[in-house]
PDB file of N, CA, C and O in Angstrom:
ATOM      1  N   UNK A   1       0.858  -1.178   0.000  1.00 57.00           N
ATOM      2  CA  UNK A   1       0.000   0.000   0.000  1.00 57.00           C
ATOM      3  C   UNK A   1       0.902   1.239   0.000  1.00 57.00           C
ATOM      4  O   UNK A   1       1.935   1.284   0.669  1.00 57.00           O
ATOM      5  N   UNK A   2       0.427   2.349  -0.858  1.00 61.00           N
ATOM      6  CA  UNK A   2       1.649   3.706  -0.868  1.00 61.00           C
ATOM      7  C   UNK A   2       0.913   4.035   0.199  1.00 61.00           C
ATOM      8  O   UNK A   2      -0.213   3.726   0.589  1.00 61.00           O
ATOM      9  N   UNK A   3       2.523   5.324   0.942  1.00 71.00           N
ATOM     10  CA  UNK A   3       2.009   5.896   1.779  1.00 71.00           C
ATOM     11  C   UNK A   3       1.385   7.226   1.867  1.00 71.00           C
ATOM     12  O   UNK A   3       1.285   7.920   2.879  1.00 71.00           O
ATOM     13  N   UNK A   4       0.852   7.575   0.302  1.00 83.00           N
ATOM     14  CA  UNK A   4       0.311   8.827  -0.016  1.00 83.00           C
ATOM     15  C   UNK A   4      -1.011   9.241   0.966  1.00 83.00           C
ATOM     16  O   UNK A   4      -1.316  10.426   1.099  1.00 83.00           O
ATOM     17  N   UNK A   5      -1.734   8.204   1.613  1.00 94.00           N
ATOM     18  CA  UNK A   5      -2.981   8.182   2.202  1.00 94.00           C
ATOM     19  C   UNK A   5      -2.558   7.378   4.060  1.00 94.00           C
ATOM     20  O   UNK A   5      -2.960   6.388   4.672  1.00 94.00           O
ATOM     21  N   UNK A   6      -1.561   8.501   4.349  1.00 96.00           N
ATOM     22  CA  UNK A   6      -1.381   7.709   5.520  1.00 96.00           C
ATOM     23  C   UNK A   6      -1.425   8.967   6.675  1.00 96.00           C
ATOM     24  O   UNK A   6      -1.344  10.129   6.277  1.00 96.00           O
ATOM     25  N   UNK A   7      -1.559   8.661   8.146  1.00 96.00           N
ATOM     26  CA  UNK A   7      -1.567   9.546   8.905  1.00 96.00           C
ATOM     27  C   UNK A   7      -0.798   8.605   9.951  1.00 96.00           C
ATOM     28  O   UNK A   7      -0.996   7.401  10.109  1.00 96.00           O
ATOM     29  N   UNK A   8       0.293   9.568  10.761  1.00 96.00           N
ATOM     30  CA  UNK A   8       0.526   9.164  11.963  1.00 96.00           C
ATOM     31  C   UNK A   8       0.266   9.368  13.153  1.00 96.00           C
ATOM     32  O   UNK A   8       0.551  10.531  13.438  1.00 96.00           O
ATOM     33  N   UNK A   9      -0.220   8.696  14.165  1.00 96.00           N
ATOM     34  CA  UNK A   9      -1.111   8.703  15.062  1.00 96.00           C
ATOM     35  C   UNK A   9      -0.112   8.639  16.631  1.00 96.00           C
ATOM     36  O   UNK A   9       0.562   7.630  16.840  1.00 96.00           O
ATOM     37  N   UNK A  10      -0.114   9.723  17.583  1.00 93.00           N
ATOM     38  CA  UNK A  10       0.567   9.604  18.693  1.00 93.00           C
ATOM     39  C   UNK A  10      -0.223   8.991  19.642  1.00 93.00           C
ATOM     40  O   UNK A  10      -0.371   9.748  20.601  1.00 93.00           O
ATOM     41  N   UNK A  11      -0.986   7.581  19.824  1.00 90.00           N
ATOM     42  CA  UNK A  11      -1.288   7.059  21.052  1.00 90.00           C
ATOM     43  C   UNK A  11      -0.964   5.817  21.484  1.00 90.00           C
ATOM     44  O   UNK A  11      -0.625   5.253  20.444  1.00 90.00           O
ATOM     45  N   UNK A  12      -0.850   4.984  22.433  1.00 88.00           N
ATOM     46  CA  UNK A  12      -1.170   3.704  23.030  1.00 88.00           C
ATOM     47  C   UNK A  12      -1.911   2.916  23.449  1.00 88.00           C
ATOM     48  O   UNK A  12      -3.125   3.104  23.374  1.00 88.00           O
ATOM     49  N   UNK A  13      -1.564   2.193  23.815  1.00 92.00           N
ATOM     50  CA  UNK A  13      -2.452   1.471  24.685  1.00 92.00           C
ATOM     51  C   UNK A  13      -4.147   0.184  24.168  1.00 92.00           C
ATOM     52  O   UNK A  13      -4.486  -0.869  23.627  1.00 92.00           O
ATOM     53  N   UNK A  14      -4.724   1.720  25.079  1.00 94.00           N
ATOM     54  CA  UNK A  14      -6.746   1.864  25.206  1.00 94.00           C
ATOM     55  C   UNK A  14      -6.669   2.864  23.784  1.00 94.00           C
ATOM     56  O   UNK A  14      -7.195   2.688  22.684  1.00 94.00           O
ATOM     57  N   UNK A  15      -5.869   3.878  24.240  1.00 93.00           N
ATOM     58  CA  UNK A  15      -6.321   4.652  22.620  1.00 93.00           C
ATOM     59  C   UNK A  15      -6.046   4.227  21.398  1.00 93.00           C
ATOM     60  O   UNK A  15      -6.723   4.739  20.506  1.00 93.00           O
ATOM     61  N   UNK A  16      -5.185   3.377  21.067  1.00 94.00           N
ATOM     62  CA  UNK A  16      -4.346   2.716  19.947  1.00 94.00           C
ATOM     63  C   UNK A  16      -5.398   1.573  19.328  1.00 94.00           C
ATOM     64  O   UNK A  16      -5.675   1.407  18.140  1.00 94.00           O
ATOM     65  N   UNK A  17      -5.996   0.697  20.699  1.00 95.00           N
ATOM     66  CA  UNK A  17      -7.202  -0.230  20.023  1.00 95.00           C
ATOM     67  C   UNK A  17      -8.186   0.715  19.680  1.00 95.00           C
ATOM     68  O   UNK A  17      -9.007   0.382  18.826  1.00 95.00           O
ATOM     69  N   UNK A  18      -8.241   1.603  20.085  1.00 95.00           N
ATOM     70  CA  UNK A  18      -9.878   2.625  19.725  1.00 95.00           C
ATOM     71  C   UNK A  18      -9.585   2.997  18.098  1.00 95.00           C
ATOM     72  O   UNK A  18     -10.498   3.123  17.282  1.00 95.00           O
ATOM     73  N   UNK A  19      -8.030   3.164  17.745  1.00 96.00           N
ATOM     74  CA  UNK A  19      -7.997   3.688  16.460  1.00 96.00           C
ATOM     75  C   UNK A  19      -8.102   2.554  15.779  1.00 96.00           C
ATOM     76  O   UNK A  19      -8.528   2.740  14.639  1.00 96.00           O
ATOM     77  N   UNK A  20      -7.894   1.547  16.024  1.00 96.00           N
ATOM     78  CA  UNK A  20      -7.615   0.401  15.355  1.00 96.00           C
ATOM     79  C   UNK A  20      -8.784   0.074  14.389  1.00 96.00           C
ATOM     80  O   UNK A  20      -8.838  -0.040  13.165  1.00 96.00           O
ATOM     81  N   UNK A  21      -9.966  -0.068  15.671  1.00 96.00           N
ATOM     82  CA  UNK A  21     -11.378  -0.372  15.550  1.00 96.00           C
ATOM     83  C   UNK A  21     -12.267   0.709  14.697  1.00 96.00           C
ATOM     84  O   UNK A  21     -13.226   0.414  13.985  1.00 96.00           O
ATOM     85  N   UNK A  22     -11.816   1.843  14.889  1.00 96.00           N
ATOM     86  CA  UNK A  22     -12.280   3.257  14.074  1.00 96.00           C
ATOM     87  C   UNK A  22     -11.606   3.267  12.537  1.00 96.00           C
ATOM     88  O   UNK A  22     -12.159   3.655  11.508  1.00 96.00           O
ATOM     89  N   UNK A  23     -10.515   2.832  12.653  1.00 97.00           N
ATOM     90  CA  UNK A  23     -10.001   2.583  11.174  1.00 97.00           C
ATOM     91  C   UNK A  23     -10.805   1.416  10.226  1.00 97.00           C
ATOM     92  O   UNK A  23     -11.168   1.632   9.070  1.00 97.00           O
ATOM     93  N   UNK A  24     -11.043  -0.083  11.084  1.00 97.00           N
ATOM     94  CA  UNK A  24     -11.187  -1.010  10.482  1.00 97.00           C
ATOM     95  C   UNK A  24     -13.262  -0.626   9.985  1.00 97.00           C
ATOM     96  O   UNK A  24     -13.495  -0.628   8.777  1.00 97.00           O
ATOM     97  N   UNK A  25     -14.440  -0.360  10.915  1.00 97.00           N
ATOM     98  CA  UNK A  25     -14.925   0.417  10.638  1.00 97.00           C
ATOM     99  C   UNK A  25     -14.797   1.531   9.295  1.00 97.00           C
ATOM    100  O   UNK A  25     -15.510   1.694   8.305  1.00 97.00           O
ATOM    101  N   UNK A  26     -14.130   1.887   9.545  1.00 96.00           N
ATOM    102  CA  UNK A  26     -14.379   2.764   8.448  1.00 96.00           C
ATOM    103  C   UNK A  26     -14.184   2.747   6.784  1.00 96.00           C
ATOM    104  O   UNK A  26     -14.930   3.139   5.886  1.00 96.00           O
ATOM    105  N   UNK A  27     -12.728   2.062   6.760  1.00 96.00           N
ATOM    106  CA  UNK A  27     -12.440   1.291   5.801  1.00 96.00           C
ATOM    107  C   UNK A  27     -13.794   0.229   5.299  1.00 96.00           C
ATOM    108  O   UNK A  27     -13.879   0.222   4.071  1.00 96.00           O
ATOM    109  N   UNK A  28     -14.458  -0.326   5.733  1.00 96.00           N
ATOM    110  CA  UNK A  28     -15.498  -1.361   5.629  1.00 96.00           C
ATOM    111  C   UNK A  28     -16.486  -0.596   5.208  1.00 96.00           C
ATOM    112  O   UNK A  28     -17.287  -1.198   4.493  1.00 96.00           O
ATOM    113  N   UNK A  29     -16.747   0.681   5.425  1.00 96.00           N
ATOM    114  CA  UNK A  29     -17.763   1.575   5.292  1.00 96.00           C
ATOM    115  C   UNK A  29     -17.319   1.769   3.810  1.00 96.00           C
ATOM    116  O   UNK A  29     -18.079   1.480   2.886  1.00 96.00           O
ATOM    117  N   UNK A  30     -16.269   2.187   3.644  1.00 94.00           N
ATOM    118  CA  UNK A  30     -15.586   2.924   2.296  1.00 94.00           C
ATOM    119  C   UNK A  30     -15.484   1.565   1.341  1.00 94.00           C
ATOM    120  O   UNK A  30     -15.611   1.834   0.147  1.00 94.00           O
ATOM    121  N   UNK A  31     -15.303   0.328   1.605  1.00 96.00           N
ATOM    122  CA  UNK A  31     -14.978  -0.705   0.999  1.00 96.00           C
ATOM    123  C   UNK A  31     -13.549  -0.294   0.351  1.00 96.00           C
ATOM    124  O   UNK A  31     -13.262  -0.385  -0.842  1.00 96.00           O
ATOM    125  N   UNK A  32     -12.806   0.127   1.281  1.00 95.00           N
ATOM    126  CA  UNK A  32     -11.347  -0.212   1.047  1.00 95.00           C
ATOM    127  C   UNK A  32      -9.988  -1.132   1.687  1.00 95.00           C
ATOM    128  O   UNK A  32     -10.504  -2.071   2.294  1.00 95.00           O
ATOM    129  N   UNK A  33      -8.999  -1.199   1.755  1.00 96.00           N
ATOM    130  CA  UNK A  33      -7.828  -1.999   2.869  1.00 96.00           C
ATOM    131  C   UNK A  33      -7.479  -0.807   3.613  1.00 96.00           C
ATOM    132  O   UNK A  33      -7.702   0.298   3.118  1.00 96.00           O
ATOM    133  N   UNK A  34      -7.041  -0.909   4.565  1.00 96.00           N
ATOM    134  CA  UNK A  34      -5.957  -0.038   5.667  1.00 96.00           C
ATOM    135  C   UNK A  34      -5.107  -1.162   6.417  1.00 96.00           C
ATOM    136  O   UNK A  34      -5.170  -2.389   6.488  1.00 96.00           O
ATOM    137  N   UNK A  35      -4.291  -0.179   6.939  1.00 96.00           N
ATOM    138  CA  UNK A  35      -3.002  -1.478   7.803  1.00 96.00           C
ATOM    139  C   UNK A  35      -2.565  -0.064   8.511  1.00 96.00           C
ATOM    140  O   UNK A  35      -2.700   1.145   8.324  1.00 96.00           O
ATOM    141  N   UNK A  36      -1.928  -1.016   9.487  1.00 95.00           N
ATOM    142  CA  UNK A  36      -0.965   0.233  10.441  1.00 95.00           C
ATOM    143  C   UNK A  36       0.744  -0.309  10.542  1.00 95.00           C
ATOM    144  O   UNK A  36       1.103  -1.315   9.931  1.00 95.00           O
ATOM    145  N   UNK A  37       1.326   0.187  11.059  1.00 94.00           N
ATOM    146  CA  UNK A  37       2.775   0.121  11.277  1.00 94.00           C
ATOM    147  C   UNK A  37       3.371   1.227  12.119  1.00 94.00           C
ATOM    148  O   UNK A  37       3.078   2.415  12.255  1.00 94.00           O
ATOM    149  N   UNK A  38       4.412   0.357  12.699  1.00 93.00           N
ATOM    150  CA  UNK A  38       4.763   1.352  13.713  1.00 93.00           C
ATOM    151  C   UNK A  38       5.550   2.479  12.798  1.00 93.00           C
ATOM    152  O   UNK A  38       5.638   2.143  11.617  1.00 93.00           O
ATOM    153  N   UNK A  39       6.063   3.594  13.086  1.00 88.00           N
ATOM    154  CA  UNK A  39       6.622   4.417  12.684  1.00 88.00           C
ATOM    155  C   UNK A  39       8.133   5.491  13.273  1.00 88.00           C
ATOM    156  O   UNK A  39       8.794   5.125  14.245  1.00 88.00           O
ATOM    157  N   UNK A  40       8.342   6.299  12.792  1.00 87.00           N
ATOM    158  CA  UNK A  40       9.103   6.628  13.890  1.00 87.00           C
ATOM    159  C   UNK A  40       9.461   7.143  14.866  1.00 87.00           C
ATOM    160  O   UNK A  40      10.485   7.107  15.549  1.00 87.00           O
ATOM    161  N   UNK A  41       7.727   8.079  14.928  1.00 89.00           N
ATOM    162  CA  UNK A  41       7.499   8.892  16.234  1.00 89.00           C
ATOM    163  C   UNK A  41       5.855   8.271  16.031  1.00 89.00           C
ATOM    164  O   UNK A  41       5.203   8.756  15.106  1.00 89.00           O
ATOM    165  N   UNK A  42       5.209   7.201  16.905  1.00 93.00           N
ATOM    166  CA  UNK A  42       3.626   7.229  16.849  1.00 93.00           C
ATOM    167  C   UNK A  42       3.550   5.748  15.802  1.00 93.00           C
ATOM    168  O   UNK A  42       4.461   4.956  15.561  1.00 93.00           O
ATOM    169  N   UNK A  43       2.523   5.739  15.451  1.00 96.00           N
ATOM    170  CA  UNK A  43       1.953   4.532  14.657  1.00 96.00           C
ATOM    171  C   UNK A  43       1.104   4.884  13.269  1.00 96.00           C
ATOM    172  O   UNK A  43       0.055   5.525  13.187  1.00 96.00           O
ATOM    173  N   UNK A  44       1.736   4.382  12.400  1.00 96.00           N
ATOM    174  CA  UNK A  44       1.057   4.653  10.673  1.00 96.00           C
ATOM    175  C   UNK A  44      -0.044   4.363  10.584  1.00 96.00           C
ATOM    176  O   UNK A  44      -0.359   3.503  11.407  1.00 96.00           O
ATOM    177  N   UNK A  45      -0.903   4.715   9.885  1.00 97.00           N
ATOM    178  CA  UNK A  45      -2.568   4.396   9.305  1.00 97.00           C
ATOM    179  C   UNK A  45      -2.396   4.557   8.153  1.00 97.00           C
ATOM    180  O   UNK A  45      -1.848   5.589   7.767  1.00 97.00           O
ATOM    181  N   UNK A  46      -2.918   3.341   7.046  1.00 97.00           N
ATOM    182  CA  UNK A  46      -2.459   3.834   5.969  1.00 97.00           C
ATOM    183  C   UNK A  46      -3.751   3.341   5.168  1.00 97.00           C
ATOM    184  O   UNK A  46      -4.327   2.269   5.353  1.00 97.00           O
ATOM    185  N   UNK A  47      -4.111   4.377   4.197  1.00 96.00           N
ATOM    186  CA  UNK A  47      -5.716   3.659   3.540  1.00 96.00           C
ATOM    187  C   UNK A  47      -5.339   4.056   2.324  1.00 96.00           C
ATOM    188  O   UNK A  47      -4.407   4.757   1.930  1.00 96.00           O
ATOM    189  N   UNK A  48      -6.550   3.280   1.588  1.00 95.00           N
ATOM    190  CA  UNK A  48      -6.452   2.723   0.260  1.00 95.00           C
ATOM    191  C   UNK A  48      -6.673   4.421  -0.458  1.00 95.00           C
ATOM    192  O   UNK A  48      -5.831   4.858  -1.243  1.00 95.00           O
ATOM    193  N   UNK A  49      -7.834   5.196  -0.076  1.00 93.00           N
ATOM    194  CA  UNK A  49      -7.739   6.258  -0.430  1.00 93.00           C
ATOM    195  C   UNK A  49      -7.591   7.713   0.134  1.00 93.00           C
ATOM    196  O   UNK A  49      -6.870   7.738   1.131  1.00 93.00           O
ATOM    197  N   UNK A  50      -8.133   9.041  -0.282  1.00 94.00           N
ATOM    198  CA  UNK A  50      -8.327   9.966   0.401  1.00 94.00           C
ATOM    199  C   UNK A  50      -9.262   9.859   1.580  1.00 94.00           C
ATOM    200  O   UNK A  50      -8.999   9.976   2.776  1.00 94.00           O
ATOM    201  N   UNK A  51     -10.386   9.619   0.997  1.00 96.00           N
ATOM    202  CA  UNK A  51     -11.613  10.241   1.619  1.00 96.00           C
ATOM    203  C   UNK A  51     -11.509   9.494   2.970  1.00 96.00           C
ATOM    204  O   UNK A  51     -11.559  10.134   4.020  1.00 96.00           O
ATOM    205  N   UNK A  52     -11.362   8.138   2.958  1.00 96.00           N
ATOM    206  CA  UNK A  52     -11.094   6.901   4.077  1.00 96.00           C
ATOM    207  C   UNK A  52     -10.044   7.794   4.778  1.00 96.00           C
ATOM    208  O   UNK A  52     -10.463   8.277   5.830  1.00 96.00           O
ATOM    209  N   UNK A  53      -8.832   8.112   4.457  1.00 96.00           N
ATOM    210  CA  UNK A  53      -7.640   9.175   5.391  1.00 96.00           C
ATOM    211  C   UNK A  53      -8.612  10.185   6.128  1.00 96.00           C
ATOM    212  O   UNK A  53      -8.822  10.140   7.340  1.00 96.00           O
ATOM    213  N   UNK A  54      -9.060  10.908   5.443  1.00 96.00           N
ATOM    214  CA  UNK A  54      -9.822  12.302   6.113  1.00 96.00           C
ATOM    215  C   UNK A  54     -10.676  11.752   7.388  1.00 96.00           C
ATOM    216  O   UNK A  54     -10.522  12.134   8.549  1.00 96.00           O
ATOM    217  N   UNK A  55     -11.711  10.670   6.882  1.00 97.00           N
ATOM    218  CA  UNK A  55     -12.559  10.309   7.976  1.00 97.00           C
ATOM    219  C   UNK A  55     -11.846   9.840   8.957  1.00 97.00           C
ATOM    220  O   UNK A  55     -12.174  10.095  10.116  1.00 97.00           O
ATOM    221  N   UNK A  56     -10.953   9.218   8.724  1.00 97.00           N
ATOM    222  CA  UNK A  56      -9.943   8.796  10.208  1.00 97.00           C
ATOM    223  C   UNK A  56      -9.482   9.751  10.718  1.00 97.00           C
ATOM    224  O   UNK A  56      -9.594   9.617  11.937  1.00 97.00           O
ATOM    225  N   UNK A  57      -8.662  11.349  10.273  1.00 97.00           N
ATOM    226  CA  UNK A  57      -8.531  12.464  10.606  1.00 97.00           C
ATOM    227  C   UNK A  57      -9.509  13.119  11.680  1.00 97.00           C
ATOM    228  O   UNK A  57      -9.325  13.679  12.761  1.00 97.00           O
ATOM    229  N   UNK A  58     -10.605  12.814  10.930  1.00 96.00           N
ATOM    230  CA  UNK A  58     -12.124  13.529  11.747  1.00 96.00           C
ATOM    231  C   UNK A  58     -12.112  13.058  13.021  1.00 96.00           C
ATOM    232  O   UNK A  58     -12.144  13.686  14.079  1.00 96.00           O
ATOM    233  N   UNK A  59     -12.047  11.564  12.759  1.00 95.00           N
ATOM    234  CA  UNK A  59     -11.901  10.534  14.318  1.00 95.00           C
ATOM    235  C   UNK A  59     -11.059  10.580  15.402  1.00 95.00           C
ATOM    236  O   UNK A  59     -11.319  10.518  16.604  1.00 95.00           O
ATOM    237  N   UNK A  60      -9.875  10.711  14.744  1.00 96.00           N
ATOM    238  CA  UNK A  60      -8.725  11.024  15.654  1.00 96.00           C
ATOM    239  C   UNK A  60      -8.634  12.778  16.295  1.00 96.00           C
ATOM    240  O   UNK A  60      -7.921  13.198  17.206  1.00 96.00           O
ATOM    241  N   UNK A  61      -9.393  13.357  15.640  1.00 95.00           N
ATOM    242  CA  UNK A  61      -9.697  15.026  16.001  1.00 95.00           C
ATOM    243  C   UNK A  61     -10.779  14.786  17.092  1.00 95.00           C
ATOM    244  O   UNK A  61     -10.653  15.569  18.034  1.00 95.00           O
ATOM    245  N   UNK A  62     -11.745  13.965  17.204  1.00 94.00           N
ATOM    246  CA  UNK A  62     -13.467  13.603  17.794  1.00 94.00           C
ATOM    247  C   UNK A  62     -12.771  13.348  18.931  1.00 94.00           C
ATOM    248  O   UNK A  62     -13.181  14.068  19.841  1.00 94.00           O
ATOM    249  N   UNK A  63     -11.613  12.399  19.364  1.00 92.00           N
ATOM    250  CA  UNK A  63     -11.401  12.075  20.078  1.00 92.00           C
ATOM    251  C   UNK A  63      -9.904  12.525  21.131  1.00 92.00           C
ATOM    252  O   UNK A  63      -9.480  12.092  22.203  1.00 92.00           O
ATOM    253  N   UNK A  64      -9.468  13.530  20.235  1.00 94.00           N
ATOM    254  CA  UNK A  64      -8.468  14.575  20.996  1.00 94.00           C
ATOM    255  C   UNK A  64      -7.430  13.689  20.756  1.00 94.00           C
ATOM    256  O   UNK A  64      -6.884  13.367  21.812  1.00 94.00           O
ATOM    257  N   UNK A  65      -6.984  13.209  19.847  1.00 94.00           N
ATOM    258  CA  UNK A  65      -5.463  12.443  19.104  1.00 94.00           C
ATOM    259  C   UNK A  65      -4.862  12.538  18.841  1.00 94.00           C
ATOM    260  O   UNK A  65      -4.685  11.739  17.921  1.00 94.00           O
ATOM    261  N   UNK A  66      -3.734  13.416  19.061  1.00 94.00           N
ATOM    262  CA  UNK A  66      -3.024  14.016  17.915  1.00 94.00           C
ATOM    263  C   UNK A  66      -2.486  13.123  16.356  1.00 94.00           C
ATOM    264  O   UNK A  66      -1.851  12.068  16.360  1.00 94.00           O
ATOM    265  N   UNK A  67      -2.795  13.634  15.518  1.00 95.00           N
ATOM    266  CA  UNK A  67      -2.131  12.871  13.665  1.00 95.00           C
ATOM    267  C   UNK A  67      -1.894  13.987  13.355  1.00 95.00           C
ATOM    268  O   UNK A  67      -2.392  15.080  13.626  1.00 95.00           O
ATOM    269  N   UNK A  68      -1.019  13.620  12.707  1.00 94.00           N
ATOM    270  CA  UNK A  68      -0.348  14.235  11.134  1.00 94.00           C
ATOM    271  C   UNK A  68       0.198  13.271   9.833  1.00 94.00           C
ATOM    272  O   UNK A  68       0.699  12.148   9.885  1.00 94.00           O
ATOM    273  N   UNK A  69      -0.046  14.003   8.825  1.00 92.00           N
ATOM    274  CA  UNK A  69       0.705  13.257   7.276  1.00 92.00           C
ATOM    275  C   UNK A  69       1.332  12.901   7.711  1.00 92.00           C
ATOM    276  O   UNK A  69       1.955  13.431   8.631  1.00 92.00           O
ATOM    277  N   UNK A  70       1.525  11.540   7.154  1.00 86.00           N
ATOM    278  CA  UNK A  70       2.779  10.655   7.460  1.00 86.00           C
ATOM    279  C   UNK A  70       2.918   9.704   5.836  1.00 86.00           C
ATOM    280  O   UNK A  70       3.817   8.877   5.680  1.00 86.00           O
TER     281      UNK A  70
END
């Protein structure tokens, strides 16, 4: 998967499964793939397209997360 549609995500734990589950969700909604990977500050999200990136953006904003492009 490129990483043109990826965000990196600063959490752990409880918050890290919450993104997990909010990613996989959403992707399913969009009918696309996502995957994560660790990175080198935080953890990758990486989706098949834009729109799937943004809505995870929204999520990780809903829930006080910090992301950025990655």
């Amino acid at each position: 998967m490129t990483k043109e549609n990826c965000l990196i995500v600063h959490a752990a734990g409880k918050q890290l499964d919450l993104l997990r589950g909010e990613a996989s969700r959403i992707a399913k909604a969009s009918k696309v793939d996502w995957s994560s990977d660790r990175a080198d500050v935080g953890t990758r999200f990486c989706f098949e397209d834009a729109k799937a990136k943004e809505t995870f953006a929204s999520a990780c904003d809903s829930l006080g997360i910090p992301c950025r492009d990655g």
